[in-house]
Coordinates of C-alpha atoms in Angstrom, one line a residue:
M166 CA 171.8 -41.8 1.3
K167 CA 171.1 -42.1 -2.5
K168 CA 167.9 -41.5 -4.5
E169 CA 167.3 -45.2 -4.9
N170 CA 167.1 -45.5 -1.1
Y171 CA 164.2 -43.1 -1.0
G172 CA 160.8 -44.8 -1.2
K173 CA 157.1 -44.2 -0.8
G174 CA 156.1 -43.8 2.8
M175 CA 159.4 -42.5 4.1
Q176 CA 159.1 -39.5 6.3
F177 CA 161.2 -36.3 6.5
G178 CA 160.1 -34.0 9.2
E179 CA 156.3 -34.0 9.0
W180 CA 156.3 -34.8 5.3
I181 CA 155.7 -38.3 3.9
L182 CA 156.9 -39.3 0.4
V183 CA 154.1 -40.1 -2.0
S184 CA 155.6 -40.5 -5.5
Y185 CA 158.9 -39.7 -7.3
I186 CA 158.7 -36.6 -9.6
N187 CA 162.2 -36.1 -11.0
G188 CA 165.8 -35.5 -10.1
G189 CA 169.2 -34.0 -11.1
G190 CA 172.8 -34.6 -10.3
N191 CA 172.6 -34.1 -6.5
G192 CA 168.9 -33.8 -5.7
A193 CA 165.7 -35.8 -6.0
V194 CA 162.2 -34.3 -6.1
W195 CA 159.3 -36.2 -4.7
K196 CA 155.6 -35.5 -4.2
A197 CA 155.0 -35.4 -0.4
K198 CA 152.1 -34.9 1.9
K199 CA 151.5 -33.5 5.4
G200 CA 147.9 -34.4 6.3
D201 CA 145.9 -33.2 3.4
D202 CA 148.5 -30.8 2.1
F203 CA 150.5 -32.0 -0.9
R204 CA 153.8 -30.4 -1.9
A205 CA 157.1 -31.1 -3.6
I206 CA 160.1 -32.0 -1.5
K207 CA 163.6 -31.8 -2.7
L208 CA 166.0 -34.2 -1.1
L209 CA 169.8 -34.0 -1.2
K210 CA 170.9 -37.4 -2.6
T211 CA 174.7 -37.0 -2.9
L212 CA 176.1 -36.3 0.5
N213 CA 179.5 -34.6 0.8
K214 CA 180.8 -31.3 2.2
K215 CA 180.5 -29.5 -1.2
T216 CA 176.9 -30.7 -2.0
L217 CA 175.7 -29.9 1.5
A218 CA 177.2 -26.4 1.3
R219 CA 175.6 -25.8 -2.1
F220 CA 172.2 -27.1 -0.9
N221 CA 172.5 -24.8 2.1
D222 CA 173.3 -21.8 -0.3
E223 CA 170.3 -22.7 -2.4
I224 CA 167.9 -22.6 0.6
K225 CA 169.5 -19.4 1.9
T226 CA 169.1 -17.7 -1.5
I227 CA 165.4 -18.7 -1.9
V228 CA 164.4 -17.8 1.6
E229 CA 166.2 -14.4 1.5
N230 CA 164.7 -13.5 -1.9
K231 CA 161.2 -14.7 -1.4
D232 CA 160.0 -11.2 -2.2
I233 CA 161.0 -11.6 -5.9
Q234 CA 158.1 -12.7 -8.0
G235 CA 159.2 -15.7 -10.0
I236 CA 161.1 -17.6 -7.3
L237 CA 159.2 -20.6 -5.8
P238 CA 158.8 -20.2 -2.1
I239 CA 160.1 -22.6 0.5
Y240 CA 157.5 -23.8 3.0
D241 CA 159.7 -25.9 5.2
Y242 CA 163.3 -27.2 5.2
F243 CA 165.9 -29.0 7.2
I244 CA 169.7 -28.6 6.9
S245 CA 171.6 -31.5 8.3
P246 CA 174.5 -30.6 10.6
N247 CA 176.3 -33.8 9.4
L248 CA 176.7 -36.0 6.4
E249 CA 174.5 -38.8 7.9
D250 CA 171.0 -37.2 7.8
T251 CA 169.2 -36.0 4.7
S252 CA 168.8 -32.3 4.0
W253 CA 165.6 -31.3 2.3
Y254 CA 163.2 -28.4 1.6
V255 CA 159.5 -28.2 0.6
M256 CA 158.1 -26.1 -2.2
P257 CA 155.0 -25.9 -4.4
I258 CA 154.4 -28.7 -7.0
A259 CA 155.2 -26.9 -10.3
S260 CA 155.1 -28.3 -13.8
S261 CA 157.8 -28.4 -16.4
I262 CA 157.7 -25.4 -18.7
K263 CA 158.1 -27.7 -21.7
L264 CA 154.4 -28.6 -21.4
K265 CA 153.6 -25.0 -22.1
T266 CA 156.2 -24.1 -24.7
D267 CA 155.3 -26.9 -27.1
A268 CA 152.0 -25.1 -27.9
M269 CA 153.4 -21.5 -27.8
S270 CA 153.8 -19.1 -30.6
H271 CA 157.2 -17.4 -31.2
E272 CA 155.8 -14.2 -29.7
E273 CA 154.7 -16.1 -26.5
K274 CA 158.1 -17.8 -26.2
V275 CA 159.9 -14.5 -26.4
D276 CA 157.4 -13.1 -23.8
L277 CA 158.3 -16.0 -21.5
I278 CA 162.0 -15.3 -21.8
I279 CA 161.4 -11.7 -21.0
K280 CA 159.6 -12.7 -17.8
I281 CA 162.4 -15.0 -16.8
G282 CA 164.9 -12.3 -17.7
K283 CA 163.1 -9.8 -15.3
I284 CA 163.5 -12.3 -12.5
I285 CA 167.2 -12.6 -13.2
V286 CA 167.5 -8.8 -13.4
E287 CA 166.2 -8.5 -9.8
L288 CA 168.8 -11.1 -8.7
H289 CA 171.6 -9.3 -10.6
Q290 CA 170.6 -6.1 -8.9
K291 CA 171.4 -7.9 -5.6
E292 CA 174.7 -9.2 -7.1
I293 CA 173.2 -12.7 -7.2
V294 CA 173.9 -14.9 -10.2
H295 CA 172.1 -18.1 -11.0
R296 CA 174.8 -19.9 -13.2
D297 CA 172.4 -22.8 -14.0
I298 CA 169.9 -21.3 -16.5
K299 CA 168.4 -23.9 -18.8
P300 CA 164.9 -25.0 -19.9
G301 CA 164.7 -27.7 -17.2
N302 CA 165.1 -25.1 -14.5
L303 CA 162.1 -23.0 -15.7
L304 CA 158.8 -24.0 -14.1
F305 CA 155.1 -23.1 -14.4
Y306 CA 152.9 -22.7 -11.3
N307 CA 149.6 -20.9 -10.7
D308 CA 149.6 -19.3 -14.2
E309 CA 153.1 -17.8 -13.6
Y310 CA 156.6 -18.7 -14.7
Y311 CA 159.4 -19.4 -12.2
L312 CA 163.1 -19.8 -12.1
A313 CA 164.2 -22.8 -10.1
D314 CA 167.2 -24.7 -8.9
F315 CA 169.7 -22.4 -7.2
G316 CA 172.2 -25.1 -6.4
L317 CA 175.0 -23.3 -8.3
V318 CA 174.1 -19.8 -7.2
D319 CA 176.8 -17.2 -6.4
Y320 CA 176.5 -14.1 -4.3
P321 CA 178.7 -11.6 -2.4
N322 CA 180.6 -13.0 0.6
K323 CA 179.6 -16.6 -0.3
D324 CA 182.1 -19.2 0.8
D325 CA 183.8 -20.2 -2.5
I326 CA 183.8 -24.0 -2.8
T327 CA 184.3 -24.1 -6.6
R328 CA 187.7 -25.3 -7.8
K329 CA 189.4 -23.1 -10.3
D330 CA 189.3 -25.8 -13.0
E331 CA 185.8 -27.0 -12.2
S332 CA 183.2 -26.3 -14.9
V333 CA 179.9 -24.8 -13.5
G334 CA 176.6 -24.9 -15.4
P335 CA 174.5 -27.0 -17.7
R336 CA 176.2 -28.6 -20.8
W337 CA 174.2 -27.0 -23.6
T338 CA 173.6 -23.5 -22.2
M339 CA 176.9 -23.0 -20.3
A340 CA 179.0 -20.0 -21.2
P341 CA 182.6 -21.0 -22.3
E342 CA 184.2 -19.1 -19.4
M343 CA 182.2 -21.1 -16.9
K344 CA 183.9 -24.2 -18.4
R345 CA 187.4 -22.7 -18.2
S346 CA 187.5 -20.7 -15.0
P347 CA 184.1 -20.1 -13.3
K348 CA 185.8 -18.6 -10.2
D349 CA 187.1 -15.7 -12.3
A350 CA 184.0 -15.4 -14.6
D351 CA 181.4 -12.6 -14.7
G352 CA 178.4 -14.5 -13.6
K353 CA 176.0 -11.9 -14.9
K354 CA 177.3 -12.2 -18.4
A355 CA 177.3 -16.0 -18.1
D356 CA 173.6 -15.8 -17.2
V357 CA 172.9 -13.7 -20.3
Y358 CA 174.7 -16.4 -22.4
S359 CA 172.6 -19.2 -20.9
L360 CA 169.3 -17.4 -21.3
A361 CA 170.1 -16.7 -25.0
K362 CA 170.8 -20.4 -25.6
T363 CA 167.6 -21.2 -23.8
L364 CA 165.7 -18.7 -26.0
W365 CA 167.2 -20.5 -29.1
I366 CA 166.1 -23.9 -27.7
F367 CA 162.5 -22.6 -27.2
L368 CA 162.3 -21.0 -30.7
T369 CA 163.7 -24.0 -32.6
G370 CA 162.0 -26.7 -30.5
E371 CA 165.3 -28.6 -30.2
E372 CA 166.0 -30.6 -27.1
F373 CA 169.6 -29.4 -26.8
G374 CA 171.5 -26.3 -27.7
F375 CA 174.4 -25.8 -30.1
D376 CA 178.1 -25.4 -29.5
G377 CA 179.8 -22.0 -29.7
Q378 CA 178.5 -18.7 -30.9
Y379 CA 175.3 -18.3 -32.8
S380 CA 175.5 -17.5 -36.5
S381 CA 172.6 -16.7 -38.8
E382 CA 174.6 -18.2 -41.6
S383 CA 174.9 -21.6 -40.0
K384 CA 172.6 -24.6 -40.0
N385 CA 171.5 -23.5 -36.5
S386 CA 170.0 -20.2 -37.8
L387 CA 166.4 -19.4 -36.7
N388 CA 165.4 -19.2 -40.3
A389 CA 166.6 -22.7 -41.0
Y390 CA 163.8 -23.8 -38.6
H391 CA 161.2 -21.1 -39.4
S392 CA 161.7 -19.4 -42.8
T393 CA 158.9 -16.8 -42.2
L394 CA 160.1 -15.7 -38.7
F395 CA 161.1 -12.1 -38.4
S396 CA 164.5 -13.1 -37.2
D397 CA 167.0 -10.3 -38.0
P398 CA 166.9 -8.6 -34.6
L399 CA 166.8 -11.9 -32.9
D400 CA 169.8 -13.1 -35.0
Q401 CA 171.8 -10.0 -33.9
L402 CA 170.8 -10.5 -30.2
L403 CA 171.7 -14.2 -30.2
Y404 CA 175.0 -13.4 -32.0
K405 CA 176.1 -10.8 -29.4
S406 CA 174.7 -12.7 -26.4
T407 CA 176.6 -15.9 -27.2
S408 CA 179.9 -14.2 -27.9
H409 CA 183.0 -15.9 -26.5
D410 CA 184.0 -12.5 -25.1
P411 CA 181.7 -11.7 -22.1
N412 CA 182.4 -8.0 -22.6
E413 CA 180.7 -8.1 -26.0
R414 CA 177.4 -9.5 -24.5
P415 CA 174.6 -7.2 -23.4
S416 CA 173.6 -6.9 -19.8
M417 CA 170.4 -8.7 -18.8
E418 CA 168.5 -5.4 -18.8
Q419 CA 169.7 -4.7 -22.4
F420 CA 168.9 -8.2 -23.4
I421 CA 165.3 -7.8 -22.2
E422 CA 165.0 -4.4 -23.9
L423 CA 166.1 -5.7 -27.2
L424 CA 163.5 -8.5 -27.0
R425 CA 160.8 -5.9 -26.3
E426 CA 161.9 -4.0 -29.3
W427 CA 161.6 -7.1 -31.4
Q428 CA 158.1 -7.6 -30.0
E429 CA 157.1 -4.1 -31.0
Q430 CA 158.5 -4.5 -34.5
N431 CA 157.0 -7.9 -34.9
R432 CA 153.5 -6.7 -34.0
D433 CA 153.7 -3.6 -36.1
Y434 CA 154.1 -4.3 -39.8
V435 CA 154.6 -0.7 -40.7
K436 CA 157.7 -0.6 -38.4
R437 CA 158.9 -4.0 -39.3
N438 CA 158.9 -3.6 -43.1
P439 CA 161.5 -0.7 -43.3
Y440 CA 163.7 -2.7 -40.9
E441 CA 163.5 -5.8 -43.0
W442 CA 164.1 -3.9 -46.2
K443 CA 167.2 -2.3 -44.7
M444 CA 168.4 -5.7 -43.4
V445 CA 168.1 -7.3 -46.9
Q446 CA 170.3 -4.5 -48.3
K447 CA 172.8 -5.1 -45.4
K448 CA 172.9 -8.8 -46.2
L449 CA 173.6 -8.1 -49.8
F450 CA 176.1 -5.3 -49.1
P451 CA 177.6 -5.8 -45.6
T452 CA 180.2 -3.0 -45.6
N453 CA 178.4 -0.1 -47.5
I454 CA 175.5 0.5 -49.9
P455 CA 176.8 1.1 -53.4
S456 CA 175.1 3.5 -55.8
R457 CA 174.3 0.8 -58.3
V458 CA 174.9 -2.9 -58.7
V459 CA 174.2 -5.0 -61.8
W460 CA 173.6 -8.8 -62.0
E461 CA 173.5 -10.3 -65.5
T462 CA 173.6 -14.1 -65.2
K463 CA 170.2 -15.8 -64.6
E464 CA 171.7 -17.7 -61.6
D465 CA 172.8 -14.5 -59.9
I466 CA 169.4 -12.8 -60.7
I467 CA 167.5 -15.8 -59.2
Q468 CA 169.6 -15.8 -56.1
I469 CA 169.0 -12.0 -55.4
L470 CA 165.3 -12.2 -56.2
N471 CA 164.9 -15.1 -53.8
I472 CA 166.6 -13.1 -51.0
V473 CA 164.2 -10.2 -51.7
G474 CA 161.2 -12.5 -52.0
N475 CA 161.9 -14.9 -49.1
I476 CA 160.6 -12.4 -46.5
N477 CA 156.8 -12.4 -46.4
S478 CA 155.2 -9.1 -47.6
L479 CA 158.6 -7.4 -47.8
N480 CA 158.3 -6.0 -51.4
H481 CA 156.0 -5.0 -54.1
M482 CA 156.8 -5.5 -57.8
F483 CA 155.5 -3.0 -60.3
L484 CA 154.8 -4.6 -63.7
A485 CA 155.8 -3.2 -67.0
D486 CA 152.3 -2.6 -68.4
G487 CA 150.8 -1.4 -65.1
G488 CA 149.7 -2.9 -61.8
G489 CA 151.8 -4.8 -59.4
M490 CA 152.2 -7.9 -57.2
D491 CA 154.4 -9.1 -54.4
L492 CA 157.4 -11.1 -55.5
S493 CA 157.8 -14.3 -53.4
G494 CA 160.6 -16.1 -55.4
A495 CA 162.3 -17.0 -58.6
S496 CA 163.5 -20.2 -60.3
L497 CA 164.9 -21.5 -63.6
A498 CA 162.4 -22.0 -66.4
P499 CA 162.5 -25.1 -68.8
E500 CA 163.4 -22.6 -71.5
E501 CA 167.0 -21.7 -72.0
D502 CA 167.9 -18.2 -70.6
C503 CA 164.5 -17.7 -69.0
I504 CA 163.4 -17.6 -65.4
V505 CA 160.1 -18.1 -63.5
L506 CA 158.9 -15.4 -61.1
A507 CA 156.3 -16.2 -58.4
I508 CA 154.1 -13.2 -57.9
G509 CA 150.9 -14.8 -56.8
Y510 CA 150.8 -16.6 -60.1
K511 CA 153.8 -17.7 -62.2
I512 CA 155.3 -15.7 -65.1
I513 CA 158.2 -16.5 -67.4
I514 CA 160.6 -13.8 -68.6
K515 CA 164.0 -13.7 -70.4
P516 CA 166.1 -11.5 -68.0
I517 CA 168.7 -9.1 -69.4
R518 CA 169.9 -7.8 -66.1
L519 CA 168.8 -7.0 -62.5
L520 CA 169.9 -3.7 -61.0
F521 CA 170.0 -2.4 -57.4
E522 CA 169.7 1.4 -57.2
S523 CA 170.6 3.3 -54.1
I524 CA 168.9 6.7 -53.8
G525 CA 170.5 8.0 -50.6
R526 CA 170.4 7.8 -46.8
D527 CA 166.7 6.7 -46.6
S528 CA 166.7 3.1 -47.7
E529 CA 162.9 3.2 -48.4
W530 CA 163.6 4.8 -51.8
N531 CA 166.2 2.2 -52.8
Y532 CA 164.8 -0.3 -55.3
F533 CA 165.6 -3.1 -57.7
R534 CA 165.0 -2.9 -61.5
L535 CA 164.5 -6.1 -63.5
E536 CA 164.9 -5.6 -67.3
Y537 CA 163.9 -8.5 -69.6
D538 CA 164.0 -9.2 -73.4
S539 CA 161.3 -10.1 -75.9
V540 CA 160.8 -13.7 -77.0
S541 CA 158.9 -15.3 -79.8
P542 CA 155.5 -16.7 -79.0
L543 CA 155.3 -20.5 -78.9
F544 CA 151.5 -20.9 -79.5
H545 CA 148.6 -19.0 -81.0
N546 CA 146.8 -18.0 -77.8
Y547 CA 149.0 -15.0 -77.0
S548 CA 147.8 -11.4 -76.8
K549 CA 149.1 -8.1 -75.4
G550 CA 152.6 -9.5 -75.1
R551 CA 151.6 -12.5 -73.1
E552 CA 150.7 -16.1 -73.6
R553 CA 149.2 -18.6 -71.2
L554 CA 150.8 -22.1 -71.2
L555 CA 151.3 -25.2 -69.1
I556 CA 154.5 -26.7 -67.9
V557 CA 154.0 -30.5 -67.5
D558 CA 157.0 -32.7 -66.8
G559 CA 159.3 -29.9 -67.7
N560 CA 157.8 -29.3 -71.1
Y561 CA 155.7 -26.4 -72.5
K562 CA 152.2 -27.2 -73.6
E563 CA 149.5 -24.9 -75.0
N564 CA 146.9 -24.0 -72.4
E565 CA 143.5 -24.7 -73.8
G566 CA 141.6 -23.6 -70.7
D567 CA 143.3 -25.5 -67.8
F568 CA 144.0 -22.8 -65.2
Q569 CA 145.3 -25.0 -62.4
L570 CA 147.9 -22.9 -60.6
E571 CA 150.2 -25.9 -60.3
F572 CA 150.7 -26.0 -64.1
D573 CA 149.5 -22.6 -65.3
Y574 CA 152.1 -20.0 -66.4
T575 CA 152.1 -16.7 -68.2
R576 CA 155.0 -16.2 -70.6
Y577 CA 155.9 -12.6 -71.4
T578 CA 156.7 -12.3 -75.1
D579 CA 157.3 -8.5 -75.1
G580 CA 160.4 -7.1 -73.4
G581 CA 160.2 -4.5 -70.6
A582 CA 161.2 -3.6 -67.1
M583 CA 159.8 -4.2 -63.6
V584 CA 160.8 -2.4 -60.4
I585 CA 160.7 -3.7 -56.9
F586 CA 160.1 -1.3 -53.9
M587 CA 159.6 -1.8 -50.2
K588 CA 156.0 -2.8 -49.5
T589 CA 155.3 0.3 -47.3
S590 CA 157.3 2.7 -49.4
T591 CA 156.0 6.1 -50.4
Y592 CA 156.2 5.1 -54.0
N593 CA 153.9 2.1 -53.4
K594 CA 151.4 4.4 -51.6
I595 CA 150.9 6.6 -54.7
S596 CA 148.2 5.1 -56.8
S597 CA 149.3 6.8 -60.0
T598 CA 152.7 5.0 -60.0
Y599 CA 150.8 1.8 -61.0
D600 CA 150.6 3.1 -64.6
G601 CA 153.9 1.4 -65.6
R602 CA 155.8 4.7 -65.9
H603 CA 159.1 3.0 -65.0
N604 CA 158.8 1.0 -68.2
K605 CA 158.4 4.2 -70.2
M606 CA 161.7 5.6 -68.9
T607 CA 165.3 4.5 -69.4
T608 CA 167.2 3.1 -66.4
D609 CA 168.9 6.4 -65.7
E610 CA 165.7 8.5 -66.3
F611 CA 163.8 6.5 -63.8
K612 CA 166.5 6.8 -61.2
L613 CA 166.6 10.5 -61.6
Y614 CA 162.8 10.6 -61.3
I615 CA 163.0 8.7 -58.0
E616 CA 165.8 10.9 -56.7
K617 CA 163.6 13.9 -57.3
M618 CA 160.6 12.3 -55.5
A619 CA 162.9 11.4 -52.6
S620 CA 164.3 14.9 -52.3
K621 CA 160.8 16.3 -52.1
K622 CA 159.8 13.9 -49.4
T623 CA 162.8 14.8 -47.2
T624 CA 162.5 18.6 -47.6

């Protein structure tokens, strides 16, 4: 009997079909009633020995693990002894989780995955693997999240009906080994792979997943969708969890723990900031941190400053004549050899070089030093080494009182140096460091000064 043969008013046991809800490859789900009681009934629609055996396994798994919070209970069921009658089971009417995730924050989506992961951990502890984890099999009922559809479940002493060359699992979240040889695959590590792909789908809002292993350098990176997301720990977790080698993936317990660590860091800026500062340095220098690096072309300088400025509230830039602002980015200026820095307002400088200085093991003391040259004033309204001007259609114009941020720029006519530290660094917390002292010292003198400060902090 096929789905199209089911219809409103048909009866299975004491349950009468009311309306069609949805269906998958081998099952159809209907709203059904027994008196005044309305439930969902899943009907096996493709009848053969394999589908009947899997349907039986699904019911067995759900009934025997009803004590696990997060598995929808079965209220009633019928297993046909032949291929003529329809097998079915009755469960609560739950809603698609997509109705919830569309309005969720990133934090809430991660929390959801943790809850689903905890359900899977309990199954894994019983040597049960799901093998069909995807967004469509996650449901919401009575203010709780549930893992559904155990049609591909595997457990000890289960009769193996899977062919060696038969792929098992959903297209976009299926681990590669489940496509090649599911009979020989580690189902637990395959579940980790599928849950990681599901996490990516939730965080990006995409309908489908991506092929292969996750990479933070690809168009599928989380930051390509959400530039301000604190993504580094998630990038690493997704990279490991979608490895082609199952042995390189974490266990489900480790997967959950790493997500919890991300939550803790994401909620606590003081913990997150040093992590992000360290990750920026790792991105710039993947193998080891050099003592000093110098960039001299304006294109290279802009690229590095944008990496530093791209992460919200990562850094604090100390200005040459005192005070400081957070750097959020850099770009080319209309003027040859000059660049624009976005620091809450826009300034124009003529860079000489950008340096990265490593102080030692504690990356909080590592900093960037931006040295810039003097330029001749263009107009008459400059003072104290600065002039206010407008950039309109790529051309400089004298600012005669128009301070709209879209056009308003401050051009530094005097040369000097700025330094960039981690936002929560010890240096940033000392109020006296805002006096521009770095600009009164040479490059080497200031580095020696910071090295002495760092050594006092660590002793």
